[in-house]
Amino acid sequence: MRLLAAVDIRDHANTVLDTTRSFAEATGSTLDLVYASAELARIPMDQDDMWAGQRSDERRSLEALRDSLPEHMRGTARVLVGKPAEVLPPATWEYDLVIMATHGRSGLKRLMVGSVAEAVLRGAHCPVMTVRIGTGD
């Protein structure tokens, strides 16, 4: 089974990774990690040094998460450039399951902030399991 953990390296990545690690262990699966960087998409194209530095920092953070996994389940670590709601669904093609976080927001807060988890649920090419984090305010 191919598992993909969509993590936000700045927000609750370890919570998602803990749940995903348990699932991967139980199924004997390899676990790939992906992080979608909207920040990189906002850096002007003529700012190569800034773009390369930011991407390098994000890649190191994601690789550190991957390296915290037991060696037998370690897969790839990819940084995607763009809004998570847009770049994550196409990244799901080769997987059997995607695991990601959700804040569980509703009402006006959800309308204002949006829901990456919902966008991935609607556009993914495989089942998506969400891990609720935070209080959902």
Short mmCIF file of N, CA and C in Angstrom, two decimals:
data_model
loop_
_atom_site.label_atom_id
_atom_site.label_comp_id
_atom_site.label_asym_id
_atom_site.label_seq_id
_atom_site.Cartn_x
_atom_site.Cartn_y
_atom_site.Cartn_z
N MET A 1 0.85 -1.18 0.00
CA MET A 1 0.00 0.00 0.00
C MET A 1 0.89 1.24 0.00
N ARG A 2 0.58 2.20 -0.86
CA ARG A 2 1.32 3.46 -0.92
C ARG A 2 0.55 4.52 -0.15
N LEU A 3 1.18 5.08 0.85
CA LEU A 3 0.57 6.11 1.69
C LEU A 3 1.24 7.45 1.45
N LEU A 4 0.43 8.50 1.46
CA LEU A 4 0.95 9.86 1.34
C LEU A 4 0.46 10.66 2.53
N ALA A 5 1.39 11.24 3.26
CA ALA A 5 1.04 12.15 4.35
C ALA A 5 1.25 13.57 3.85
N ALA A 6 0.15 14.32 3.75
CA ALA A 6 0.23 15.72 3.37
C ALA A 6 0.38 16.51 4.66
N VAL A 7 1.54 17.11 4.86
CA VAL A 7 1.82 17.79 6.13
C VAL A 7 2.07 19.27 5.90
N ASP A 8 1.78 20.04 6.94
CA ASP A 8 2.14 21.45 6.96
C ASP A 8 3.30 21.55 7.94
N ILE A 9 4.49 21.81 7.44
CA ILE A 9 5.68 21.80 8.30
C ILE A 9 5.63 22.87 9.38
N ARG A 10 4.69 23.81 9.27
CA ARG A 10 4.58 24.88 10.27
C ARG A 10 3.43 24.68 11.25
N ASP A 11 2.60 23.64 11.03
CA ASP A 11 1.39 23.50 11.84
C ASP A 11 1.00 22.04 12.03
N HIS A 12 1.27 21.49 13.18
CA HIS A 12 0.81 20.15 13.57
C HIS A 12 1.33 19.01 12.71
N ALA A 13 2.48 19.16 12.11
CA ALA A 13 3.01 18.09 11.27
C ALA A 13 3.23 16.81 12.06
N ASN A 14 3.69 16.92 13.29
CA ASN A 14 3.95 15.72 14.09
C ASN A 14 2.68 14.97 14.44
N THR A 15 1.57 15.68 14.63
CA THR A 15 0.30 15.02 14.92
C THR A 15 -0.12 14.15 13.75
N VAL A 16 -0.04 14.69 12.56
CA VAL A 16 -0.38 13.93 11.36
C VAL A 16 0.60 12.78 11.19
N LEU A 17 1.87 13.04 11.39
CA LEU A 17 2.89 12.02 11.20
C LEU A 17 2.71 10.87 12.19
N ASP A 18 2.35 11.17 13.44
CA ASP A 18 2.13 10.11 14.43
C ASP A 18 1.01 9.18 13.99
N THR A 19 -0.11 9.75 13.55
CA THR A 19 -1.24 8.94 13.09
C THR A 19 -0.85 8.14 11.85
N THR A 20 -0.18 8.79 10.93
CA THR A 20 0.22 8.13 9.69
C THR A 20 1.23 7.03 9.95
N ARG A 21 2.16 7.28 10.86
CA ARG A 21 3.16 6.28 11.21
C ARG A 21 2.49 5.01 11.74
N SER A 22 1.50 5.18 12.60
CA SER A 22 0.79 4.02 13.15
C SER A 22 0.09 3.24 12.05
N PHE A 23 -0.55 3.96 11.13
CA PHE A 23 -1.25 3.31 10.03
C PHE A 23 -0.27 2.59 9.11
N ALA A 24 0.85 3.23 8.80
CA ALA A 24 1.86 2.62 7.94
C ALA A 24 2.44 1.37 8.59
N GLU A 25 2.68 1.44 9.88
CA GLU A 25 3.22 0.28 10.60
C GLU A 25 2.24 -0.90 10.55
N ALA A 26 0.97 -0.61 10.78
CA ALA A 26 -0.05 -1.66 10.79
C ALA A 26 -0.24 -2.31 9.43
N THR A 27 -0.02 -1.56 8.37
CA THR A 27 -0.25 -2.08 7.02
C THR A 27 1.05 -2.47 6.30
N GLY A 28 2.19 -2.25 6.95
CA GLY A 28 3.47 -2.56 6.31
C GLY A 28 3.75 -1.68 5.10
N SER A 29 3.31 -0.44 5.16
CA SER A 29 3.39 0.46 4.02
C SER A 29 4.61 1.38 4.05
N THR A 30 4.95 1.85 2.86
CA THR A 30 5.93 2.92 2.71
C THR A 30 5.16 4.23 2.83
N LEU A 31 5.80 5.22 3.42
CA LEU A 31 5.14 6.49 3.68
C LEU A 31 5.90 7.63 3.00
N ASP A 32 5.25 8.27 2.05
CA ASP A 32 5.80 9.45 1.39
C ASP A 32 5.23 10.69 2.06
N LEU A 33 6.01 11.77 2.10
CA LEU A 33 5.57 13.03 2.68
C LEU A 33 5.53 14.10 1.60
N VAL A 34 4.54 14.98 1.71
CA VAL A 34 4.44 16.10 0.77
C VAL A 34 4.03 17.33 1.56
N TYR A 35 4.62 18.45 1.15
CA TYR A 35 4.29 19.75 1.73
C TYR A 35 4.04 20.71 0.58
N ALA A 36 2.92 21.42 0.61
CA ALA A 36 2.60 22.39 -0.42
C ALA A 36 2.94 23.79 0.09
N SER A 37 3.79 24.49 -0.64
CA SER A 37 4.28 25.79 -0.23
C SER A 37 3.67 26.93 -1.03
N ALA A 38 2.69 27.58 -0.42
CA ALA A 38 2.11 28.78 -1.05
C ALA A 38 3.10 29.94 -0.97
N GLU A 39 3.98 29.92 0.04
CA GLU A 39 4.96 30.98 0.21
C GLU A 39 5.92 31.05 -0.99
N LEU A 40 6.36 29.88 -1.46
CA LEU A 40 7.26 29.88 -2.61
C LEU A 40 6.59 30.45 -3.85
N ALA A 41 5.30 30.20 -4.00
CA ALA A 41 4.57 30.70 -5.16
C ALA A 41 4.46 32.22 -5.14
N ARG A 42 4.60 32.83 -3.96
CA ARG A 42 4.47 34.29 -3.86
C ARG A 42 5.80 35.03 -4.06
N ILE A 43 6.91 34.33 -4.09
CA ILE A 43 8.20 34.99 -4.27
C ILE A 43 8.36 35.37 -5.74
N PRO A 44 8.65 36.64 -6.03
CA PRO A 44 8.81 37.07 -7.43
C PRO A 44 9.89 36.26 -8.14
N MET A 45 9.65 35.99 -9.40
CA MET A 45 10.55 35.15 -10.19
C MET A 45 11.98 35.69 -10.25
N ASP A 46 12.16 37.00 -10.12
CA ASP A 46 13.51 37.56 -10.22
C ASP A 46 14.27 37.47 -8.90
N GLN A 47 13.69 36.87 -7.91
CA GLN A 47 14.33 36.73 -6.59
C GLN A 47 14.84 35.30 -6.40
N ASP A 48 15.71 34.85 -7.29
CA ASP A 48 16.19 33.48 -7.29
C ASP A 48 16.82 33.05 -5.97
N ASP A 49 17.64 33.93 -5.37
CA ASP A 49 18.30 33.57 -4.12
C ASP A 49 17.30 33.37 -2.99
N MET A 50 16.30 34.26 -2.92
CA MET A 50 15.28 34.14 -1.89
C MET A 50 14.48 32.85 -2.10
N TRP A 51 14.11 32.56 -3.35
CA TRP A 51 13.32 31.38 -3.68
C TRP A 51 14.10 30.11 -3.32
N ALA A 52 15.36 30.07 -3.73
CA ALA A 52 16.18 28.89 -3.46
C ALA A 52 16.39 28.69 -1.96
N GLY A 53 16.61 29.77 -1.22
CA GLY A 53 16.80 29.66 0.22
C GLY A 53 15.56 29.17 0.93
N GLN A 54 14.40 29.72 0.57
CA GLN A 54 13.13 29.30 1.18
C GLN A 54 12.85 27.84 0.86
N ARG A 55 13.03 27.45 -0.40
CA ARG A 55 12.78 26.06 -0.80
C ARG A 55 13.72 25.11 -0.06
N SER A 56 14.96 25.52 0.09
CA SER A 56 15.94 24.69 0.80
C SER A 56 15.55 24.52 2.26
N ASP A 57 15.10 25.59 2.91
CA ASP A 57 14.67 25.51 4.30
C ASP A 57 13.47 24.58 4.45
N GLU A 58 12.50 24.73 3.56
CA GLU A 58 11.30 23.89 3.62
C GLU A 58 11.65 22.43 3.36
N ARG A 59 12.52 22.20 2.40
CA ARG A 59 12.94 20.83 2.07
C ARG A 59 13.65 20.18 3.26
N ARG A 60 14.55 20.93 3.91
CA ARG A 60 15.24 20.39 5.09
C ARG A 60 14.26 20.04 6.20
N SER A 61 13.28 20.89 6.44
CA SER A 61 12.27 20.62 7.47
C SER A 61 11.47 19.36 7.14
N LEU A 62 11.09 19.22 5.88
CA LEU A 62 10.32 18.05 5.47
C LEU A 62 11.17 16.78 5.55
N GLU A 63 12.42 16.88 5.14
CA GLU A 63 13.31 15.71 5.22
C GLU A 63 13.58 15.31 6.66
N ALA A 64 13.65 16.28 7.57
CA ALA A 64 13.83 15.96 8.99
C ALA A 64 12.63 15.17 9.51
N LEU A 65 11.44 15.55 9.08
CA LEU A 65 10.24 14.78 9.46
C LEU A 65 10.33 13.36 8.91
N ARG A 66 10.69 13.25 7.63
CA ARG A 66 10.82 11.92 7.03
C ARG A 66 11.87 11.08 7.75
N ASP A 67 12.98 11.70 8.09
CA ASP A 67 14.06 10.97 8.74
C ASP A 67 13.71 10.54 10.16
N SER A 68 12.64 11.12 10.74
CA SER A 68 12.19 10.70 12.07
C SER A 68 11.41 9.39 12.02
N LEU A 69 11.05 8.96 10.81
CA LEU A 69 10.32 7.70 10.63
C LEU A 69 11.28 6.52 10.70
N PRO A 70 10.77 5.36 11.10
CA PRO A 70 11.60 4.16 11.02
C PRO A 70 12.05 3.93 9.57
N GLU A 71 13.26 3.47 9.39
CA GLU A 71 13.84 3.35 8.06
C GLU A 71 13.01 2.50 7.11
N HIS A 72 12.38 1.45 7.61
CA HIS A 72 11.64 0.53 6.74
C HIS A 72 10.37 1.16 6.14
N MET A 73 9.90 2.27 6.68
CA MET A 73 8.71 2.89 6.11
C MET A 73 8.99 4.24 5.44
N ARG A 74 10.25 4.68 5.45
CA ARG A 74 10.61 5.97 4.85
C ARG A 74 10.47 5.95 3.35
N GLY A 75 9.72 6.92 2.84
CA GLY A 75 9.58 7.09 1.40
C GLY A 75 10.19 8.40 0.97
N THR A 76 9.57 9.02 0.01
CA THR A 76 10.08 10.28 -0.53
C THR A 76 9.55 11.46 0.28
N ALA A 77 10.17 12.61 0.07
CA ALA A 77 9.73 13.87 0.67
C ALA A 77 9.74 14.90 -0.45
N ARG A 78 8.56 15.46 -0.75
CA ARG A 78 8.46 16.42 -1.86
C ARG A 78 7.85 17.73 -1.39
N VAL A 79 8.43 18.83 -1.88
CA VAL A 79 7.86 20.15 -1.66
C VAL A 79 7.22 20.57 -2.97
N LEU A 80 5.91 20.83 -2.92
CA LEU A 80 5.17 21.31 -4.09
C LEU A 80 5.04 22.83 -3.99
N VAL A 81 5.04 23.50 -5.11
CA VAL A 81 4.92 24.95 -5.12
C VAL A 81 3.53 25.35 -5.58
N GLY A 82 2.82 26.06 -4.71
CA GLY A 82 1.49 26.55 -5.04
C GLY A 82 0.55 26.45 -3.86
N LYS A 83 -0.68 26.87 -4.09
CA LYS A 83 -1.69 26.80 -3.04
C LYS A 83 -2.01 25.34 -2.77
N PRO A 84 -1.99 24.93 -1.49
CA PRO A 84 -2.22 23.53 -1.16
C PRO A 84 -3.50 22.95 -1.77
N ALA A 85 -4.58 23.71 -1.76
CA ALA A 85 -5.85 23.22 -2.30
C ALA A 85 -5.77 22.93 -3.80
N GLU A 86 -4.82 23.55 -4.48
CA GLU A 86 -4.67 23.36 -5.92
C GLU A 86 -3.63 22.30 -6.28
N VAL A 87 -2.53 22.24 -5.53
CA VAL A 87 -1.44 21.34 -5.94
C VAL A 87 -1.48 19.97 -5.26
N LEU A 88 -2.20 19.83 -4.16
CA LEU A 88 -2.26 18.52 -3.50
C LEU A 88 -3.11 17.49 -4.24
N PRO A 89 -4.32 17.82 -4.71
CA PRO A 89 -5.12 16.78 -5.37
C PRO A 89 -4.41 16.07 -6.54
N PRO A 90 -3.74 16.79 -7.44
CA PRO A 90 -3.04 16.07 -8.51
C PRO A 90 -1.89 15.19 -8.02
N ALA A 91 -1.36 15.49 -6.85
CA ALA A 91 -0.24 14.70 -6.30
C ALA A 91 -0.69 13.36 -5.75
N THR A 92 -1.99 13.09 -5.75
CA THR A 92 -2.52 11.87 -5.14
C THR A 92 -2.64 10.70 -6.10
N TRP A 93 -2.35 10.88 -7.36
CA TRP A 93 -2.58 9.85 -8.38
C TRP A 93 -1.97 8.50 -8.05
N GLU A 94 -0.77 8.46 -7.57
CA GLU A 94 -0.07 7.18 -7.41
C GLU A 94 -0.23 6.55 -6.03
N TYR A 95 -1.16 7.04 -5.23
CA TYR A 95 -1.30 6.57 -3.85
C TYR A 95 -2.60 5.81 -3.62
N ASP A 96 -2.57 4.98 -2.59
CA ASP A 96 -3.75 4.23 -2.17
C ASP A 96 -4.53 4.98 -1.09
N LEU A 97 -3.85 5.86 -0.37
CA LEU A 97 -4.49 6.61 0.71
C LEU A 97 -3.67 7.86 1.01
N VAL A 98 -4.38 8.98 1.23
CA VAL A 98 -3.75 10.23 1.67
C VAL A 98 -4.23 10.49 3.10
N ILE A 99 -3.31 10.87 3.96
CA ILE A 99 -3.65 11.24 5.32
C ILE A 99 -3.21 12.69 5.52
N MET A 100 -4.12 13.51 6.04
CA MET A 100 -3.82 14.93 6.23
C MET A 100 -4.60 15.48 7.41
N ALA A 101 -4.22 16.66 7.85
CA ALA A 101 -4.88 17.31 8.98
C ALA A 101 -6.07 18.12 8.53
N THR A 102 -7.00 18.32 9.45
CA THR A 102 -8.08 19.27 9.26
C THR A 102 -8.31 19.99 10.58
N HIS A 103 -8.59 21.27 10.47
CA HIS A 103 -8.90 22.04 11.68
C HIS A 103 -10.36 21.87 12.07
N GLY A 104 -11.18 21.35 11.18
CA GLY A 104 -12.59 21.15 11.47
C GLY A 104 -13.37 22.43 11.63
N ARG A 105 -12.94 23.47 10.93
CA ARG A 105 -13.64 24.76 11.04
C ARG A 105 -15.00 24.68 10.36
N SER A 106 -15.90 25.52 10.83
CA SER A 106 -17.22 25.60 10.20
C SER A 106 -17.68 27.05 10.20
N GLY A 107 -18.79 27.28 9.54
CA GLY A 107 -19.39 28.61 9.54
C GLY A 107 -18.53 29.67 8.88
N LEU A 108 -18.58 30.85 9.46
CA LEU A 108 -17.90 32.02 8.90
C LEU A 108 -16.39 31.82 8.83
N LYS A 109 -15.81 31.21 9.85
CA LYS A 109 -14.36 30.99 9.86
C LYS A 109 -13.94 30.14 8.65
N ARG A 110 -14.72 29.09 8.35
CA ARG A 110 -14.40 28.23 7.22
C ARG A 110 -14.56 28.99 5.91
N LEU A 111 -15.58 29.81 5.84
CA LEU A 111 -15.82 30.61 4.65
C LEU A 111 -14.66 31.57 4.41
N MET A 112 -14.15 32.18 5.47
CA MET A 112 -13.06 33.16 5.36
C MET A 112 -11.72 32.49 5.07
N VAL A 113 -11.42 31.41 5.76
CA VAL A 113 -10.12 30.77 5.66
C VAL A 113 -10.08 29.72 4.56
N GLY A 114 -11.20 29.06 4.31
CA GLY A 114 -11.25 27.99 3.32
C GLY A 114 -10.87 26.67 3.95
N SER A 115 -10.98 25.63 3.19
CA SER A 115 -10.66 24.31 3.71
C SER A 115 -9.81 23.54 2.70
N VAL A 116 -8.54 23.42 3.01
CA VAL A 116 -7.65 22.64 2.16
C VAL A 116 -8.09 21.19 2.17
N ALA A 117 -8.45 20.68 3.36
CA ALA A 117 -8.87 19.28 3.47
C ALA A 117 -10.07 19.00 2.56
N GLU A 118 -11.04 19.90 2.54
CA GLU A 118 -12.21 19.68 1.68
C GLU A 118 -11.82 19.68 0.21
N ALA A 119 -10.94 20.58 -0.19
CA ALA A 119 -10.50 20.62 -1.58
C ALA A 119 -9.79 19.33 -1.96
N VAL A 120 -8.98 18.80 -1.06
CA VAL A 120 -8.27 17.54 -1.34
C VAL A 120 -9.27 16.39 -1.38
N LEU A 121 -10.22 16.37 -0.43
CA LEU A 121 -11.25 15.33 -0.44
C LEU A 121 -12.00 15.30 -1.76
N ARG A 122 -12.33 16.47 -2.28
CA ARG A 122 -13.09 16.56 -3.53
C ARG A 122 -12.26 16.21 -4.76
N GLY A 123 -10.96 16.52 -4.72
CA GLY A 123 -10.15 16.35 -5.93
C GLY A 123 -9.18 15.19 -5.93
N ALA A 124 -9.05 14.49 -4.81
CA ALA A 124 -8.07 13.40 -4.72
C ALA A 124 -8.47 12.22 -5.59
N HIS A 125 -7.48 11.48 -6.02
CA HIS A 125 -7.68 10.30 -6.86
C HIS A 125 -7.63 9.01 -6.06
N CYS A 126 -7.73 9.15 -4.73
CA CYS A 126 -7.72 8.01 -3.83
C CYS A 126 -8.45 8.42 -2.56
N PRO A 127 -8.73 7.49 -1.66
CA PRO A 127 -9.36 7.87 -0.39
C PRO A 127 -8.47 8.81 0.42
N VAL A 128 -9.11 9.66 1.21
CA VAL A 128 -8.42 10.62 2.06
C VAL A 128 -8.89 10.42 3.49
N MET A 129 -7.94 10.28 4.40
CA MET A 129 -8.25 10.18 5.82
C MET A 129 -7.78 11.47 6.48
N THR A 130 -8.65 12.11 7.24
CA THR A 130 -8.28 13.35 7.91
C THR A 130 -8.06 13.11 9.39
N VAL A 131 -7.12 13.85 9.94
CA VAL A 131 -6.81 13.83 11.36
C VAL A 131 -7.19 15.21 11.89
N ARG A 132 -8.14 15.23 12.80
CA ARG A 132 -8.61 16.52 13.33
C ARG A 132 -7.59 17.06 14.32
N ILE A 133 -7.23 18.32 14.11
CA ILE A 133 -6.31 19.01 14.99
C ILE A 133 -6.96 20.30 15.46
N GLY A 134 -6.52 20.82 16.54
CA GLY A 134 -7.07 22.09 17.03
C GLY A 134 -8.50 21.93 17.49
N THR A 135 -9.15 23.07 17.72
CA THR A 135 -10.49 23.06 18.26
C THR A 135 -11.57 23.30 17.22
N GLY A 136 -11.19 23.65 16.00
CA GLY A 136 -12.15 23.88 14.94
C GLY A 136 -12.84 25.22 14.99
N ASP A 137 -12.29 26.17 15.77
CA ASP A 137 -12.92 27.48 15.92
C ASP A 137 -13.24 28.10 14.59
#
